[in-house]
Amino acid sequence: MVLQKEPAGAVIWGYGIPGAIVTVNLHREEEVIMTKVTSVRAPSHIWMVILDPMKPGGPYELVAYQTLGIMRFTLKIHDILFGDVWLCSGQSNMEMTVLQIFNATEELSNTEDYQSVRLLSISLVQSEKELEDLDEVDLEWSKPTSGNLGHGNFTYMSALCWLFGRYLYETLQYPVGLVSSSWGGSTIEAWSSPRSLRNCEDYLKKPIPESVSGPSKHSVLWNAMIHPLRSMSLKGVIWYQGEANMDYNRDKYNCTFPALIADWRQSFHDGSQGQTEHLFPFGFVQLSSYLGPEKSDDRFPQIRWHQTADFGYVPNPIMPNTFMAVAMDLGDRDSPFGSIHPRDKQTVAYRLHLGARAVAYGEKELIFQGPLPDKLGITVRGGQLNITYSQKIQVHVKKLENTTFEMACCTDHHCKWLPALMKAFSSHTLTLDVLSCTATVAALRYAWSTWPCEYKQCPIYDYRNDLPAPPFISFISD
């Protein structure tokens, strides 16, 4: 297993007989380098100690002795490493295993150099009440092997979680622990605590649509698959979810997602006795593309926008210390698991790890997201709209379709979205032709469709890191 390294202290807890004394020793080879003593609390039957902060490395052995009168019980855990622990959660795109992704055979065999990355996969369990302990695990703390990385389809181990951890390990060069807790088809409400959901108004009576295939009852996955982990000392969380909310409380996702982040942060901070940072880093994947039944369907674009609390980017004032991987250019028409399950998880993981390096590990000069519009301005004469980007852009002119940029052409409070064709561009600016709007141009949007481009062929990317510009919608002031 991997326990969280300094500056946090790793939290160790277990169950015993109320009143019993528990002594926890941390061994390095034959030497006891740390001892902690506590007692089992009543009525919870739980004991807990916090280890002193440890530098990354290992292996260590942990021995816990429980003593009550003449009774003495001993538990040993071998091969413990200290490093950074990341929790990975969401629905089926997080649940997909290495067996299901591109280059699966090669990826499954590429484990020898990553034996300091350790894996834990939580079983699929629902509960009506908050559980104190996990009912079951699919994969106990393990080293990566082809068997536990590709156990089957949508089982364990999460490919995105593994690849994210692998990229991190290549950068950090110290142990990484990965905890996967995901369920395909699940809604965000299932992963949210009642406290979290109360922040987003009363919509509890909405019927569940047929399109939701996984757990949707409020809090059942929070109760069984997240709450039992809250005492862990964590470095951060990555999240891939949102497809199941396409037809269920889509309009609330700009509240439910930030509320879930804030609530998980508070819960893990409190549960770990303050060892997990109160604003720990939280990364997520902005939804990819899929072949929907209607070309004009804007349910996915709405979820993508709401994933950023309607800012279009993160971090932002409502979602501090977060990072996002844009994935709308990774559509997979031929995925045997349906286009909603694209197989390129390597690129998603790479983009996520860039965000982690910048936000969680403080690499200040690292470009970790695609170009964002800095300002919009309309030049009335000549019918042009100018967009200035915050970073240098590369424009794939041939990939600019008529609907890539759209303007809201409004008259008498009635608006219609019309194409805004690109007229010119430079290293930081785009000029759009808006002459086709004979009324008022009130807003502009980019890549606002379920399938905005083919694989890695969106029109605008960062010049250096090939990161796609995220979709946006912006109202234009007079």
CSV table of C-alpha atoms in Angstrom, one decimal, residues 6-471:
chain,number,residue,atom,x,y,z
A,6,GLU,CA,4.8,14.7,4.3
A,7,PRO,CA,3.7,17.3,5.0
A,8,ALA,CA,0.6,15.3,6.0
A,9,GLY,CA,0.7,12.5,8.6
A,10,ALA,CA,-0.8,9.2,7.4
A,11,VAL,CA,-4.0,8.3,9.3
A,12,ILE,CA,-4.1,4.6,10.5
A,13,TRP,CA,-7.3,3.3,11.9
A,14,GLY,CA,-9.0,0.0,12.7
A,15,TYR,CA,-11.6,-1.8,14.9
A,16,GLY,CA,-11.2,-3.4,18.3
A,17,ILE,CA,-12.7,-4.0,21.7
A,18,PRO,CA,-13.7,-0.8,23.5
A,19,GLY,CA,-11.1,0.1,26.2
A,20,ALA,CA,-8.4,-2.0,24.6
A,21,ILE,CA,-5.0,-0.3,24.2
A,22,VAL,CA,-3.6,-0.3,20.7
A,23,THR,CA,0.1,0.2,20.0
A,24,VAL,CA,1.2,0.9,16.5
A,25,ASN,CA,4.9,0.4,15.5
A,26,LEU,CA,6.4,1.5,12.2
A,27,HIS,CA,9.4,-0.7,11.2
A,28,ARG,CA,12.2,-0.1,8.8
A,29,GLU,CA,13.9,-3.4,8.4
A,30,GLU,CA,14.4,-4.6,12.0
A,31,GLU,CA,14.3,-1.1,13.6
A,32,VAL,CA,11.2,0.4,15.1
A,33,ILE,CA,11.3,4.0,13.9
A,34,MET,CA,8.0,5.2,15.3
A,35,THR,CA,5.5,4.2,18.0
A,36,LYS,CA,2.0,5.5,18.5
A,37,VAL,CA,-0.4,4.4,21.3
A,38,THR,CA,-4.2,4.9,21.5
A,39,SER,CA,-7.3,3.2,22.8
A,40,VAL,CA,-10.4,1.8,21.2
A,41,ARG,CA,-13.3,4.2,21.5
A,42,ALA,CA,-16.8,3.2,22.5
A,43,PRO,CA,-19.4,2.8,21.1
A,44,SER,CA,-17.8,3.0,17.6
A,45,HIS,CA,-15.2,0.3,18.3
A,46,ILE,CA,-12.7,2.4,16.3
A,47,TRP,CA,-9.1,3.3,17.1
A,48,MET,CA,-7.1,5.8,15.2
A,49,VAL,CA,-3.5,7.1,15.2
A,50,ILE,CA,-1.7,9.7,13.1
A,51,LEU,CA,1.8,8.9,12.1
A,52,ASP,CA,4.5,11.6,12.0
A,53,PRO,CA,5.0,13.0,8.5
A,54,MET,CA,7.3,10.8,6.5
A,55,LYS,CA,9.5,11.4,3.5
A,56,PRO,CA,8.6,9.5,0.4
A,57,GLY,CA,10.0,6.0,0.1
A,58,GLY,CA,10.0,2.6,1.7
A,59,PRO,CA,9.4,-0.2,2.2
A,60,TYR,CA,8.2,-0.2,5.8
A,61,GLU,CA,6.3,-2.6,8.0
A,62,LEU,CA,3.4,-1.6,10.2
A,63,VAL,CA,2.5,-3.7,13.3
A,64,ALA,CA,-0.5,-3.0,15.5
A,65,TYR,CA,-0.9,-4.7,18.9
A,66,GLN,CA,-4.3,-4.6,20.7
A,67,THR,CA,-4.1,-5.4,24.4
A,68,LEU,CA,-7.0,-5.9,26.9
A,69,GLY,CA,-6.2,-7.7,30.1
A,70,ILE,CA,-4.5,-11.0,29.1
A,71,MET,CA,-5.8,-10.8,25.5
A,72,ARG,CA,-3.4,-9.6,22.8
A,73,PHE,CA,-4.0,-9.4,19.1
A,74,THR,CA,-1.4,-8.6,16.4
A,75,LEU,CA,-1.8,-7.4,12.9
A,76,LYS,CA,1.1,-6.8,10.4
A,77,ILE,CA,1.1,-5.0,7.1
A,78,HIS,CA,4.2,-5.4,4.9
A,79,ASP,CA,5.6,-3.5,2.0
A,80,ILE,CA,4.3,0.0,2.9
A,81,LEU,CA,5.5,2.9,0.8
A,82,PHE,CA,5.0,6.6,1.5
A,83,GLY,CA,4.1,8.9,-1.4
A,84,ASP,CA,1.1,10.7,-2.8
A,85,VAL,CA,-2.4,9.1,-2.6
A,86,TRP,CA,-5.0,10.0,-5.3
A,87,LEU,CA,-8.7,9.0,-5.3
A,88,CYS,CA,-10.3,8.3,-8.7
A,89,SER,CA,-14.0,8.4,-9.0
A,90,GLY,CA,-16.9,8.8,-11.5
A,91,GLN,CA,-18.9,6.6,-13.9
A,92,SER,CA,-18.0,4.3,-16.7
A,93,ASN,CA,-15.3,6.4,-18.5
A,94,MET,CA,-13.4,6.2,-15.2
A,95,GLU,CA,-14.3,2.6,-14.7
A,96,MET,CA,-13.0,1.4,-18.1
A,97,THR,CA,-10.0,-0.9,-17.6
A,98,VAL,CA,-6.7,-1.0,-19.4
A,99,LEU,CA,-8.0,-4.0,-21.3
A,100,GLN,CA,-10.5,-1.6,-23.1
A,101,ILE,CA,-8.2,1.2,-24.3
A,102,PHE,CA,-6.0,1.8,-27.3
A,103,ASN,CA,-2.8,-0.2,-27.4
A,104,ALA,CA,-4.1,-2.5,-24.6
A,105,THR,CA,-1.6,-5.3,-25.0
A,106,GLU,CA,1.4,-2.9,-24.8
A,107,GLU,CA,-0.1,-1.0,-21.9
A,108,LEU,CA,-0.8,-4.2,-19.9
A,109,SER,CA,2.8,-5.3,-20.3
A,110,ASN,CA,4.2,-1.9,-19.3
A,111,THR,CA,4.3,-2.4,-15.6
A,112,GLU,CA,7.8,-3.4,-14.6
A,113,ASP,CA,9.1,0.2,-14.2
A,114,TYR,CA,6.1,1.3,-12.1
A,115,GLN,CA,6.2,-1.1,-9.1
A,116,SER,CA,6.1,1.9,-6.8
A,117,VAL,CA,2.6,2.8,-8.1
A,118,ARG,CA,0.1,0.8,-6.0
A,119,LEU,CA,-3.5,0.1,-6.7
A,120,LEU,CA,-6.7,-0.3,-4.7
A,121,SER,CA,-10.1,-0.8,-6.3
A,122,ILE,CA,-13.4,-0.5,-4.4
A,123,SER,CA,-16.3,-2.9,-5.0
A,124,LEU,CA,-19.6,-1.7,-6.3
A,125,VAL,CA,-21.8,-1.3,-3.2
A,126,GLN,CA,-24.9,0.9,-2.5
A,127,SER,CA,-26.1,1.9,0.9
A,128,GLU,CA,-29.0,3.9,2.3
A,129,LYS,CA,-26.9,5.1,5.2
A,130,GLU,CA,-23.3,6.2,5.7
A,131,LEU,CA,-21.0,3.2,6.2
A,132,GLU,CA,-18.0,3.5,8.5
A,133,ASP,CA,-16.1,0.7,6.6
A,134,LEU,CA,-16.0,-0.7,3.1
A,135,ASP,CA,-18.2,-3.7,2.6
A,136,GLU,CA,-15.9,-5.2,0.0
A,137,VAL,CA,-12.9,-4.4,-2.3
A,138,ASP,CA,-12.4,-5.8,-5.7
A,139,LEU,CA,-8.6,-5.4,-5.6
A,140,GLU,CA,-6.7,-5.0,-2.3
A,141,TRP,CA,-3.6,-2.8,-2.3
A,142,SER,CA,-1.5,-4.4,-5.0
A,143,LYS,CA,1.4,-3.8,-7.4
A,144,PRO,CA,0.4,-3.3,-11.0
A,145,THR,CA,0.3,-6.5,-13.1
A,146,SER,CA,-1.4,-7.3,-16.4
A,147,GLY,CA,-4.0,-9.3,-14.5
A,148,ASN,CA,-5.1,-6.5,-12.1
A,149,LEU,CA,-4.9,-3.8,-14.7
A,150,GLY,CA,-7.1,-5.6,-17.2
A,151,HIS,CA,-9.3,-7.9,-15.1
A,152,GLY,CA,-12.2,-7.4,-17.5
A,153,ASN,CA,-14.5,-4.7,-19.0
A,154,PHE,CA,-15.6,-2.0,-16.6
A,155,THR,CA,-14.2,-3.9,-13.6
A,156,TYR,CA,-10.7,-3.1,-12.4
A,157,MET,CA,-8.3,-1.4,-12.6
A,158,SER,CA,-9.4,2.0,-13.9
A,159,ALA,CA,-7.3,2.8,-17.0
A,160,LEU,CA,-7.6,6.5,-16.5
A,161,CYS,CA,-6.6,6.3,-12.9
A,162,TRP,CA,-3.6,4.0,-13.6
A,163,LEU,CA,-2.4,6.1,-16.5
A,164,PHE,CA,-2.7,9.4,-14.5
A,165,GLY,CA,-0.7,7.8,-11.7
A,166,ARG,CA,1.9,6.5,-14.1
A,167,TYR,CA,2.4,9.9,-15.7
A,168,LEU,CA,2.7,11.4,-12.2
A,169,TYR,CA,5.2,8.8,-11.1
A,170,GLU,CA,7.4,9.6,-14.1
A,171,THR,CA,7.5,13.2,-13.0
A,172,LEU,CA,7.6,12.8,-9.2
A,173,GLN,CA,9.9,9.7,-9.1
A,174,TYR,CA,8.4,8.7,-5.8
A,175,PRO,CA,5.5,6.3,-4.8
A,176,VAL,CA,2.0,7.0,-5.9
A,177,GLY,CA,-1.1,5.3,-4.4
A,178,LEU,CA,-4.3,5.1,-6.6
A,179,VAL,CA,-7.7,4.3,-5.1
A,180,SER,CA,-10.4,3.6,-7.7
A,181,SER,CA,-14.1,4.0,-6.6
A,182,SER,CA,-16.4,4.3,-9.7
A,183,TRP,CA,-19.7,2.9,-11.0
A,184,GLY,CA,-20.8,3.1,-14.6
A,185,GLY,CA,-24.0,5.0,-15.4
A,186,SER,CA,-24.1,6.7,-12.0
A,187,THR,CA,-25.4,10.2,-11.5
A,188,ILE,CA,-23.6,12.9,-9.5
A,189,GLU,CA,-26.5,12.7,-7.0
A,190,ALA,CA,-25.5,9.2,-6.0
A,191,TRP,CA,-22.0,10.4,-5.2
A,192,SER,CA,-23.2,13.4,-3.2
A,193,SER,CA,-23.9,13.5,0.5
A,194,PRO,CA,-27.3,14.9,1.7
A,195,ARG,CA,-25.5,17.9,3.0
A,196,SER,CA,-24.1,18.6,-0.5
A,197,LEU,CA,-27.5,18.2,-2.2
A,198,ARG,CA,-29.2,20.5,0.2
A,199,ASN,CA,-27.0,23.3,-1.2
A,200,CYS,CA,-28.7,23.0,-4.6
A,201,GLU,CA,-32.4,23.6,-3.9
A,202,ASP,CA,-35.1,21.0,-3.6
A,203,TYR,CA,-35.4,18.9,-6.8
A,204,LEU,CA,-35.6,15.5,-5.1
A,205,LYS,CA,-38.9,14.6,-6.7
A,206,LYS,CA,-37.7,14.5,-10.3
A,207,PRO,CA,-38.3,11.2,-12.0
A,208,ILE,CA,-35.3,9.2,-13.1
A,209,PRO,CA,-35.2,9.0,-16.9
A,210,GLU,CA,-34.7,5.7,-18.7
A,211,SER,CA,-31.3,6.9,-20.0
A,212,VAL,CA,-29.8,6.6,-16.5
A,213,SER,CA,-28.5,3.1,-16.4
A,214,GLY,CA,-26.6,3.1,-13.1
A,215,PRO,CA,-27.2,4.1,-9.5
A,216,SER,CA,-29.1,7.4,-9.2
A,217,LYS,CA,-30.7,7.3,-5.8
A,218,HIS,CA,-29.3,10.2,-3.8
A,219,SER,CA,-26.2,9.5,-1.7
A,220,VAL,CA,-26.1,5.7,-2.1
A,221,LEU,CA,-22.6,5.7,-3.5
A,222,TRP,CA,-21.3,8.4,-1.2
A,223,ASN,CA,-22.6,6.3,1.7
A,224,ALA,CA,-20.9,3.1,0.6
A,225,MET,CA,-18.0,3.9,-1.6
A,226,ILE,CA,-16.7,7.3,-0.5
A,227,HIS,CA,-17.7,7.9,3.2
A,228,PRO,CA,-15.7,4.9,4.4
A,229,LEU,CA,-12.6,6.4,2.9
A,230,ARG,CA,-12.8,9.8,4.5
A,231,SER,CA,-10.2,9.1,7.2
A,232,MET,CA,-7.5,8.6,4.6
A,233,SER,CA,-4.8,11.2,4.1
A,234,LEU,CA,-5.1,12.2,0.4
A,235,LYS,CA,-3.1,14.3,-2.0
A,236,GLY,CA,-6.1,14.8,-4.3
A,237,VAL,CA,-9.0,13.5,-6.4
A,238,ILE,CA,-9.6,13.0,-10.1
A,239,TRP,CA,-13.2,12.7,-11.5
A,240,TYR,CA,-14.8,11.6,-14.7
A,241,GLN,CA,-18.6,11.8,-14.6
A,242,GLY,CA,-21.5,13.8,-16.2
A,243,GLU,CA,-22.9,11.7,-19.0
A,244,ALA,CA,-25.6,10.2,-16.7
A,245,ASN,CA,-26.8,13.7,-15.9
A,246,MET,CA,-27.4,14.6,-19.5
A,247,ASP,CA,-31.2,14.0,-18.9
A,248,TYR,CA,-31.3,14.2,-15.2
A,249,ASN,CA,-30.9,17.5,-13.3
A,250,ARG,CA,-28.6,18.8,-16.1
A,251,ASP,CA,-29.6,22.4,-15.3
A,252,LYS,CA,-28.4,21.8,-11.7
A,253,TYR,CA,-24.9,20.5,-12.5
A,254,ASN,CA,-23.4,23.9,-12.2
A,255,CYS,CA,-24.4,23.6,-8.5
A,256,THR,CA,-24.2,19.9,-7.7
A,257,PHE,CA,-20.6,19.5,-9.0
A,258,PRO,CA,-19.0,22.4,-7.1
A,259,ALA,CA,-21.1,21.4,-4.1
A,260,LEU,CA,-19.7,17.8,-4.3
A,261,ILE,CA,-16.2,19.1,-4.5
A,262,ALA,CA,-16.6,21.4,-1.5
A,263,ASP,CA,-18.3,18.7,0.5
A,264,TRP,CA,-15.7,16.0,-0.3
A,265,ARG,CA,-13.0,18.4,0.7
A,266,GLN,CA,-14.6,19.2,4.0
A,267,SER,CA,-15.4,15.5,4.7
A,268,PHE,CA,-11.9,14.3,4.0
A,269,HIS,CA,-10.3,17.1,5.9
A,270,ASP,CA,-12.4,16.4,9.0
A,271,GLY,CA,-12.2,12.6,8.7
A,272,SER,CA,-8.4,12.7,8.5
A,273,GLN,CA,-8.2,15.0,11.6
A,274,GLY,CA,-7.0,17.8,9.3
A,275,GLN,CA,-4.2,15.8,7.6
A,276,THR,CA,-5.9,16.0,4.1
A,277,GLU,CA,-5.7,19.6,3.0
A,278,HIS,CA,-9.0,21.5,3.3
A,279,LEU,CA,-8.7,22.6,-0.4
A,280,PHE,CA,-7.0,19.6,-1.8
A,281,PRO,CA,-6.5,19.5,-5.6
A,282,PHE,CA,-9.5,18.2,-7.5
A,283,GLY,CA,-9.1,17.4,-11.2
A,284,PHE,CA,-11.8,16.3,-13.7
A,285,VAL,CA,-12.4,15.4,-17.3
A,286,GLN,CA,-14.7,17.7,-19.3
A,287,LEU,CA,-17.0,15.4,-21.2
A,288,SER,CA,-15.7,13.9,-24.5
A,289,SER,CA,-17.9,13.5,-27.6
A,290,TYR,CA,-20.4,11.0,-28.7
A,291,LEU,CA,-22.6,10.3,-31.7
A,292,GLY,CA,-26.0,11.5,-30.4
A,293,PRO,CA,-29.3,11.0,-32.1
A,294,GLU,CA,-29.7,14.7,-33.0
A,295,LYS,CA,-27.1,16.9,-34.6
A,296,SER,CA,-28.5,20.0,-32.8
A,297,ASP,CA,-28.5,18.3,-29.4
A,298,ASP,CA,-26.9,20.7,-26.9
A,299,ARG,CA,-27.2,18.6,-23.7
A,300,PHE,CA,-23.5,17.6,-23.8
A,301,PRO,CA,-22.3,21.2,-24.4
A,302,GLN,CA,-24.5,22.3,-21.4
A,303,ILE,CA,-22.9,19.7,-19.1
A,304,ARG,CA,-19.4,20.7,-20.3
A,305,TRP,CA,-20.2,24.3,-19.5
A,306,HIS,CA,-21.8,23.5,-16.1
A,307,GLN,CA,-18.7,21.4,-15.2
A,308,THR,CA,-16.9,24.7,-14.9
A,309,ALA,CA,-19.7,26.3,-12.9
A,310,ASP,CA,-20.4,28.3,-16.1
A,311,PHE,CA,-17.1,30.0,-16.2
A,312,GLY,CA,-15.7,28.0,-19.1
A,313,TYR,CA,-12.4,27.4,-17.3
A,314,VAL,CA,-10.9,26.3,-14.0
A,315,PRO,CA,-9.6,27.2,-11.4
A,316,ASN,CA,-12.3,29.9,-10.9
A,317,PRO,CA,-13.8,31.7,-7.9
A,318,ILE,CA,-16.4,29.0,-7.3
A,319,MET,CA,-14.0,26.1,-8.0
A,320,PRO,CA,-10.6,27.0,-6.5
A,321,ASN,CA,-7.6,24.6,-6.8
A,322,THR,CA,-9.2,22.6,-9.5
A,323,PHE,CA,-7.9,21.5,-12.9
A,324,MET,CA,-9.6,20.1,-16.1
A,325,ALA,CA,-8.7,17.9,-19.0
A,326,VAL,CA,-10.6,18.9,-22.2
A,327,ALA,CA,-11.6,15.8,-24.1
A,328,MET,CA,-14.1,16.9,-26.7
A,329,ASP,CA,-11.5,16.3,-29.5
A,330,LEU,CA,-11.0,12.6,-28.5
A,331,GLY,CA,-14.3,11.2,-30.0
A,332,ASP,CA,-14.1,7.6,-31.0
A,333,ARG,CA,-16.7,6.6,-33.7
A,334,ASP,CA,-15.6,3.0,-33.8
A,335,SER,CA,-15.4,2.2,-30.0
A,336,PRO,CA,-16.8,-1.3,-29.5
A,337,PHE,CA,-18.1,0.0,-26.2
A,338,GLY,CA,-20.1,2.8,-27.9
A,339,SER,CA,-18.9,6.2,-28.9
A,340,ILE,CA,-19.7,7.5,-25.5
A,341,HIS,CA,-16.8,5.4,-24.3
A,342,PRO,CA,-13.7,6.7,-26.2
A,343,ARG,CA,-10.7,4.4,-26.0
A,344,ASP,CA,-7.9,7.1,-25.9
A,345,LYS,CA,-7.5,7.3,-22.2
A,346,GLN,CA,-3.7,8.0,-22.5
A,347,THR,CA,-4.3,11.5,-23.9
A,348,VAL,CA,-6.9,12.2,-21.2
A,349,ALA,CA,-4.6,11.1,-18.5
A,350,TYR,CA,-1.7,13.1,-19.9
A,351,ARG,CA,-3.8,16.3,-20.0
A,352,LEU,CA,-5.0,15.6,-16.4
A,353,HIS,CA,-1.5,15.1,-15.2
A,354,LEU,CA,-0.4,18.4,-16.7
A,355,GLY,CA,-3.2,20.1,-14.6
A,356,ALA,CA,-2.0,18.2,-11.5
A,357,ARG,CA,1.6,19.3,-12.0
A,358,ALA,CA,0.5,22.9,-12.3
A,359,VAL,CA,-2.2,23.1,-9.7
A,360,ALA,CA,-1.3,20.3,-7.1
A,361,TYR,CA,2.5,20.5,-7.5
A,362,GLY,CA,3.0,24.2,-8.3
A,363,GLU,CA,4.8,24.1,-11.7
A,364,LYS,CA,4.2,27.8,-12.4
A,365,GLU,CA,5.3,28.0,-16.0
A,366,LEU,CA,3.6,24.8,-17.2
A,367,ILE,CA,0.9,25.2,-19.8
A,368,PHE,CA,-1.9,22.9,-18.6
A,369,GLN,CA,-5.0,24.1,-20.5
A,370,GLY,CA,-5.9,25.2,-24.0
A,371,PRO,CA,-6.3,28.8,-25.1
A,372,LEU,CA,-9.0,30.9,-23.4
A,373,PRO,CA,-10.6,34.0,-24.8
A,374,ASP,CA,-9.1,37.0,-23.0
A,375,LYS,CA,-11.6,39.5,-24.4
A,376,LEU,CA,-14.2,39.9,-27.1
A,377,GLY,CA,-14.8,43.0,-29.0
A,378,ILE,CA,-17.0,44.0,-31.9
A,379,THR,CA,-15.8,46.4,-34.6
A,380,VAL,CA,-19.1,47.9,-35.9
A,381,ARG,CA,-17.6,49.2,-39.1
A,382,GLY,CA,-16.9,46.3,-41.4
A,383,GLY,CA,-19.0,43.8,-39.4
A,384,GLN,CA,-16.1,42.1,-37.6
A,385,LEU,CA,-15.9,40.4,-34.2
A,386,ASN,CA,-12.4,40.1,-32.7
A,387,ILE,CA,-11.3,37.4,-30.2
A,388,THR,CA,-8.1,37.8,-28.2
A,389,TYR,CA,-6.7,34.7,-26.6
A,390,SER,CA,-4.6,34.6,-23.4
A,391,GLN,CA,-1.9,32.4,-25.0
A,392,LYS,CA,-0.4,31.7,-28.4
A,393,ILE,CA,-2.7,29.7,-30.6
A,394,GLN,CA,-2.4,27.4,-33.5
A,395,VAL,CA,-5.3,27.4,-35.9
A,396,HIS,CA,-6.3,24.5,-38.1
A,397,VAL,CA,-8.0,26.4,-40.8
A,398,LYS,CA,-9.3,23.4,-42.7
A,399,LYS,CA,-11.0,22.2,-39.5
A,400,LEU,CA,-13.1,25.3,-39.1
A,401,GLU,CA,-16.6,24.3,-40.0
A,402,ASN,CA,-19.5,26.7,-40.5
A,403,THR,CA,-20.8,26.0,-37.0
A,404,THR,CA,-17.5,26.1,-35.1
A,405,PHE,CA,-18.2,29.7,-34.1
A,406,GLU,CA,-21.8,30.8,-33.8
A,407,MET,CA,-23.2,34.2,-33.0
A,408,ALA,CA,-26.5,35.0,-31.4
A,409,CYS,CA,-28.2,37.3,-33.8
A,410,CYS,CA,-31.0,39.1,-31.8
A,411,THR,CA,-33.8,41.4,-32.6
A,412,ASP,CA,-36.8,42.3,-30.4
A,413,HIS,CA,-35.7,39.8,-27.8
A,414,HIS,CA,-35.7,37.0,-30.3
A,415,CYS,CA,-32.3,35.4,-31.0
A,416,LYS,CA,-31.1,32.9,-33.6
A,417,TRP,CA,-27.7,31.2,-33.7
A,418,LEU,CA,-25.9,31.8,-37.0
A,419,PRO,CA,-22.4,30.8,-38.3
A,420,ALA,CA,-19.7,33.3,-37.7
A,421,LEU,CA,-17.0,32.5,-40.2
A,422,MET,CA,-13.3,33.1,-39.6
A,423,LYS,CA,-11.9,36.0,-41.6
A,424,ALA,CA,-8.3,36.3,-40.3
A,425,PHE,CA,-6.1,35.2,-37.5
A,426,SER,CA,-2.7,35.9,-35.9
A,427,SER,CA,-0.7,34.3,-33.0
A,428,HIS,CA,-3.2,35.6,-30.4
A,429,THR,CA,-6.3,36.8,-32.2
A,430,LEU,CA,-9.1,35.7,-34.4
A,431,THR,CA,-11.4,37.9,-36.6
A,432,LEU,CA,-14.8,36.6,-37.4
A,433,ASP,CA,-17.2,37.9,-40.1
A,434,VAL,CA,-20.5,38.8,-38.6
A,435,LEU,CA,-22.1,40.6,-41.6
A,436,SER,CA,-24.7,37.9,-42.0
A,437,CYS,CA,-26.3,39.2,-38.8
A,438,THR,CA,-28.3,42.3,-39.8
A,439,ALA,CA,-29.5,42.8,-36.2
A,440,THR,CA,-27.5,42.8,-32.9
A,441,VAL,CA,-24.8,40.2,-32.2
A,442,ALA,CA,-25.5,39.5,-28.5
A,443,ALA,CA,-23.3,36.4,-27.9
A,444,LEU,CA,-20.7,34.1,-29.3
A,445,ARG,CA,-20.1,30.4,-28.7
A,446,TYR,CA,-17.4,28.0,-29.7
A,447,ALA,CA,-17.5,24.2,-30.3
A,448,TRP,CA,-21.0,24.1,-28.8
A,449,SER,CA,-22.0,20.7,-30.1
A,450,THR,CA,-22.0,17.0,-28.9
A,451,TRP,CA,-19.4,16.2,-31.5
A,452,PRO,CA,-17.5,19.4,-32.3
A,453,CYS,CA,-14.6,17.8,-34.2
A,454,GLU,CA,-13.0,14.6,-35.3
A,455,TYR,CA,-10.2,13.0,-33.4
A,456,LYS,CA,-7.6,15.6,-32.4
A,457,GLN,CA,-8.8,17.9,-35.2
A,458,CYS,CA,-10.5,20.7,-33.4
A,459,PRO,CA,-9.7,24.1,-34.9
A,460,ILE,CA,-7.9,25.8,-32.1
A,461,TYR,CA,-5.1,24.4,-29.9
A,462,ASP,CA,-2.3,25.8,-27.7
A,463,TYR,CA,0.8,26.5,-29.8
A,464,ARG,CA,3.2,24.6,-27.6
A,465,ASN,CA,1.4,21.7,-25.8
A,466,ASP,CA,-1.3,20.9,-28.4
A,467,LEU,CA,-4.0,21.3,-25.8
A,468,PRO,CA,-7.5,22.1,-27.3
A,469,ALA,CA,-9.2,25.3,-26.6
A,470,PRO,CA,-12.2,24.5,-24.4
A,471,PRO,CA,-15.8,25.3,-25.5
